[in-house]
PDB file of C-alpha atoms in Angstrom:
ATOM      1  CA  GLN A   1      -0.028   0.563  -0.333  1.00 54.00           C
ATOM      2  CA  GLY A   2       3.064   2.158  -0.610  1.00 84.00           C
ATOM      3  CA  GLN A   3       5.235   4.294   2.513  1.00 93.00           C
ATOM      4  CA  LEU A   4       4.432   6.653   5.762  1.00 95.00           C
ATOM      5  CA  VAL A   5       7.458   8.618   6.157  1.00 96.00           C
ATOM      6  CA  GLU A   6       6.238  10.517   9.524  1.00 97.00           C
ATOM      7  CA  SER A   7       8.446  13.178  10.968  1.00 97.00           C
ATOM      8  CA  GLY A   8       8.447  16.403  13.614  1.00 97.00           C
ATOM      9  CA  GLY A   9       8.958  14.140  17.354  1.00 98.00           C
ATOM     10  CA  GLY A  10      11.069  15.582  19.496  1.00 98.00           C
ATOM     11  CA  LEU A  11      11.613  16.842  23.141  1.00 98.00           C
ATOM     12  CA  VAL A  12       8.520  19.339  24.493  1.00 98.00           C
ATOM     13  CA  GLN A  13       8.170  20.965  27.873  1.00 98.00           C
ATOM     14  CA  ALA A  14       4.538  19.279  29.729  1.00 98.00           C
ATOM     15  CA  GLY A  15       2.016  21.913  28.144  1.00 98.00           C
ATOM     16  CA  GLY A  16       3.170  22.638  25.003  1.00 98.00           C
ATOM     17  CA  SER A  17       2.991  21.591  21.538  1.00 98.00           C
ATOM     18  CA  LEU A  18       3.856  19.846  18.677  1.00 98.00           C
ATOM     19  CA  ARG A  19       2.882  19.140  15.005  1.00 98.00           C
ATOM     20  CA  LEU A  20       3.121  15.513  13.375  1.00 98.00           C
ATOM     21  CA  SER A  21       3.190  15.196   9.496  1.00 98.00           C
ATOM     22  CA  CYS A  22       3.130  11.544   7.795  1.00 97.00           C
ATOM     23  CA  ALA A  23       4.100  11.598   3.890  1.00 96.00           C
ATOM     24  CA  ALA A  24       2.466   9.364   2.020  1.00 94.00           C
ATOM     25  CA  SER A  25       3.820   7.641  -1.766  1.00 91.00           C
ATOM     26  CA  GLY A  26       3.412   5.309  -3.359  1.00 82.00           C
ATOM     27  CA  GLY A  27      -0.404   5.238  -3.973  1.00 74.00           C
ATOM     28  CA  THR A  28      -1.227   5.442  -0.263  1.00 68.00           C
ATOM     29  CA  PHE A  29      -3.037   8.267   0.942  1.00 81.00           C
ATOM     30  CA  SER A  30      -6.238   8.653  -1.605  1.00 84.00           C
ATOM     31  CA  GLY A  31      -8.971   6.555  -0.767  1.00 89.00           C
ATOM     32  CA  TYR A  32      -7.390   5.848   2.773  1.00 93.00           C
ATOM     33  CA  THR A  33      -8.508   6.305   6.383  1.00 94.00           C
ATOM     34  CA  MET A  34      -5.889   7.844   7.760  1.00 95.00           C
ATOM     35  CA  GLY A  35      -4.792   6.723  11.508  1.00 97.00           C
ATOM     36  CA  TRP A  36      -1.720   7.535  13.987  1.00 98.00           C
ATOM     37  CA  PHE A  37      -0.825   5.514  16.558  1.00 98.00           C
ATOM     38  CA  ARG A  38       1.649   5.200  19.701  1.00 98.00           C
ATOM     39  CA  GLN A  39       3.645   2.819  22.171  1.00 98.00           C
ATOM     40  CA  ALA A  40       5.235   3.944  25.697  1.00 97.00           C
ATOM     41  CA  PRO A  41       8.587   1.428  26.699  1.00 92.00           C
ATOM     42  CA  GLY A  42       6.615  -1.423  28.009  1.00 94.00           C
ATOM     43  CA  LYS A  43       3.451  -0.617  26.770  1.00 96.00           C
ATOM     44  CA  GLU A  44       1.374  -2.297  24.300  1.00 96.00           C
ATOM     45  CA  ARG A  45       0.756   0.348  21.168  1.00 97.00           C
ATOM     46  CA  GLU A  46      -2.707   2.279  20.800  1.00 97.00           C
ATOM     47  CA  PHE A  47      -4.883   4.337  18.948  1.00 97.00           C
ATOM     48  CA  VAL A  48      -4.892   8.137  18.629  1.00 98.00           C
ATOM     49  CA  ALA A  49      -6.982   9.497  16.428  1.00 97.00           C
ATOM     50  CA  ALA A  50      -7.633   8.281  12.830  1.00 97.00           C
ATOM     51  CA  ILE A  51      -9.561  10.443   9.946  1.00 96.00           C
ATOM     52  CA  THR A  52     -11.597   9.315   7.345  1.00 94.00           C
ATOM     53  CA  ALA A  53     -10.412   9.988   3.025  1.00 91.00           C
ATOM     54  CA  THR A  54     -12.443  12.740   2.645  1.00 87.00           C
ATOM     55  CA  GLY A  55     -11.321  14.399   6.453  1.00 87.00           C
ATOM     56  CA  GLY A  56     -15.408  14.176   7.582  1.00 87.00           C
ATOM     57  CA  ASN A  57     -15.184  12.131  10.189  1.00 94.00           C
ATOM     58  CA  THR A  58     -12.495  11.669  13.039  1.00 96.00           C
ATOM     59  CA  ARG A  59     -11.947   9.533  16.014  1.00 96.00           C
ATOM     60  CA  TYR A  60     -10.094  10.490  18.994  1.00 97.00           C
ATOM     61  CA  ALA A  61      -8.829   7.978  21.866  1.00 97.00           C
ATOM     62  CA  ASP A  62     -10.368  10.019  25.292  1.00 97.00           C
ATOM     63  CA  SER A  63      -6.751  10.120  26.494  1.00 97.00           C
ATOM     64  CA  VAL A  64      -6.312  12.946  23.864  1.00 98.00           C
ATOM     65  CA  LYS A  65      -9.539  13.990  23.346  1.00 97.00           C
ATOM     66  CA  GLY A  66      -9.729  17.622  22.665  1.00 98.00           C
ATOM     67  CA  ARG A  67      -6.154  18.068  23.154  1.00 98.00           C
ATOM     68  CA  PHE A  68      -5.323  16.544  19.825  1.00 98.00           C
ATOM     69  CA  THR A  69      -6.104  17.859  16.176  1.00 98.00           C
ATOM     70  CA  ILE A  70      -5.623  14.886  13.524  1.00 98.00           C
ATOM     71  CA  SER A  71      -5.601  16.697  10.034  1.00 97.00           C
ATOM     72  CA  ARG A  72      -5.522  15.528   6.275  1.00 95.00           C
ATOM     73  CA  ASP A  73      -4.650  17.218   3.171  1.00 94.00           C
ATOM     74  CA  ASN A  74      -4.919  15.018   0.209  1.00 90.00           C
ATOM     75  CA  ALA A  75      -3.550  17.333  -2.509  1.00 91.00           C
ATOM     76  CA  LYS A  76       0.012  17.174  -0.447  1.00 93.00           C
ATOM     77  CA  ASN A  77      -0.797  12.878   0.113  1.00 93.00           C
ATOM     78  CA  THR A  78      -0.689  14.665   4.008  1.00 95.00           C
ATOM     79  CA  VAL A  79      -2.021  13.735   7.406  1.00 96.00           C
ATOM     80  CA  TYR A  80      -1.424  15.580  10.487  1.00 98.00           C
ATOM     81  CA  LEU A  81      -0.947  15.573  14.314  1.00 98.00           C
ATOM     82  CA  GLN A  82      -1.407  18.578  16.466  1.00 98.00           C
ATOM     83  CA  MET A  83      -0.362  17.815  19.715  1.00 98.00           C
ATOM     84  CA  ASN A  84      -0.727  20.093  22.180  1.00 98.00           C
ATOM     85  CA  SER A  85      -1.251  20.545  26.332  1.00 98.00           C
ATOM     86  CA  LEU A  86       1.604  17.715  25.945  1.00 98.00           C
ATOM     87  CA  LYS A  87       2.046  15.491  29.463  1.00 98.00           C
ATOM     88  CA  ALA A  88       4.526  13.538  30.114  1.00 97.00           C
ATOM     89  CA  GLU A  89       2.082  10.152  30.058  1.00 97.00           C
ATOM     90  CA  ASP A  90       2.472  10.910  26.079  1.00 98.00           C
ATOM     91  CA  THR A  91       6.258  10.082  25.813  1.00 98.00           C
ATOM     92  CA  ALA A  92       6.099   7.801  22.771  1.00 98.00           C
ATOM     93  CA  VAL A  93       7.084   6.485  20.083  1.00 98.00           C
ATOM     94  CA  TYR A  94       4.378   7.861  17.523  1.00 98.00           C
ATOM     95  CA  SER A  95       3.613   6.089  13.487  1.00 98.00           C
ATOM     96  CA  CYS A  96       1.053   7.266  11.194  1.00 97.00           C
ATOM     97  CA  ALA A  97      -1.256   4.454   9.489  1.00 96.00           C
ATOM     98  CA  ALA A  98      -3.306   3.299   6.496  1.00 94.00           C
ATOM     99  CA  THR A  99      -6.315   1.652   5.516  1.00 93.00           C
ATOM    100  CA  PRO A 100      -8.825   0.583   3.049  1.00 91.00           C
ATOM    101  CA  TYR A 101     -11.925   0.241   5.631  1.00 88.00           C
ATOM    102  CA  THR A 102     -13.839   2.920   7.536  1.00 83.00           C
ATOM    103  CA  ILE A 103     -12.619   0.545  11.147  1.00 78.00           C
ATOM    104  CA  TYR A 104     -10.805   3.802  12.504  1.00 83.00           C
ATOM    105  CA  THR A 105      -9.087   1.869  16.353  1.00 87.00           C
ATOM    106  CA  SER A 106      -8.990  -1.333  14.998  1.00 89.00           C
ATOM    107  CA  GLN A 107      -5.347  -2.055  14.347  1.00 91.00           C
ATOM    108  CA  PRO A 108      -5.441  -5.795  12.696  1.00 90.00           C
ATOM    109  CA  TYR A 109      -7.059  -2.950   9.719  1.00 92.00           C
ATOM    110  CA  TYR A 110      -4.302  -0.978   9.311  1.00 92.00           C
ATOM    111  CA  LYS A 111      -1.960  -2.388   6.825  1.00 88.00           C
ATOM    112  CA  THR A 112       0.712   0.088   5.822  1.00 92.00           C
ATOM    113  CA  TRP A 113       3.012   1.844   8.817  1.00 95.00           C
ATOM    114  CA  GLY A 114       4.947   3.965   8.714  1.00 96.00           C
ATOM    115  CA  GLN A 115       8.581   3.836  10.778  1.00 96.00           C
ATOM    116  CA  GLY A 116       7.623   6.026  13.855  1.00 97.00           C
ATOM    117  CA  THR A 117       8.833   9.239  15.342  1.00 98.00           C
ATOM    118  CA  GLN A 118       9.754  10.243  19.113  1.00 98.00           C
ATOM    119  CA  VAL A 119       8.161  12.148  21.165  1.00 98.00           C
ATOM    120  CA  THR A 120       8.958  13.035  24.182  1.00 98.00           C
ATOM    121  CA  VAL A 121       7.503  15.332  26.811  1.00 98.00           C
ATOM    122  CA  SER A 122       9.445  16.832  29.855  1.00 97.00           C
ATOM    123  CA  SER A 123       7.127  17.307  33.432  1.00 89.00           C
TER     124      SER A 123
END
């Protein structure tokens, strides 16, 4: 399903903001739901946010609702995750993924994954 490359991670203080980007190539983007997931050390990978192909519908994990915003620019084949009011608990490797289905939170339906970008929030 093509390739996905994340960028924008880094070190930020609690309460700060970061904007992650995920650039798609090789045919993986248009017509696909895009999701963001994260995995902290010693933890299972968890769902963060998802957006449908046209951007008309979004889903968020309860832990990030009201703080994170997912968006996409189909002309640029890019999906974004704006992260505000960051907490130490948000520290993780963040990965983007693509699925042809409108099954937003179930990881097995996402077949194409990026390599991940590290987000570290200091308290």
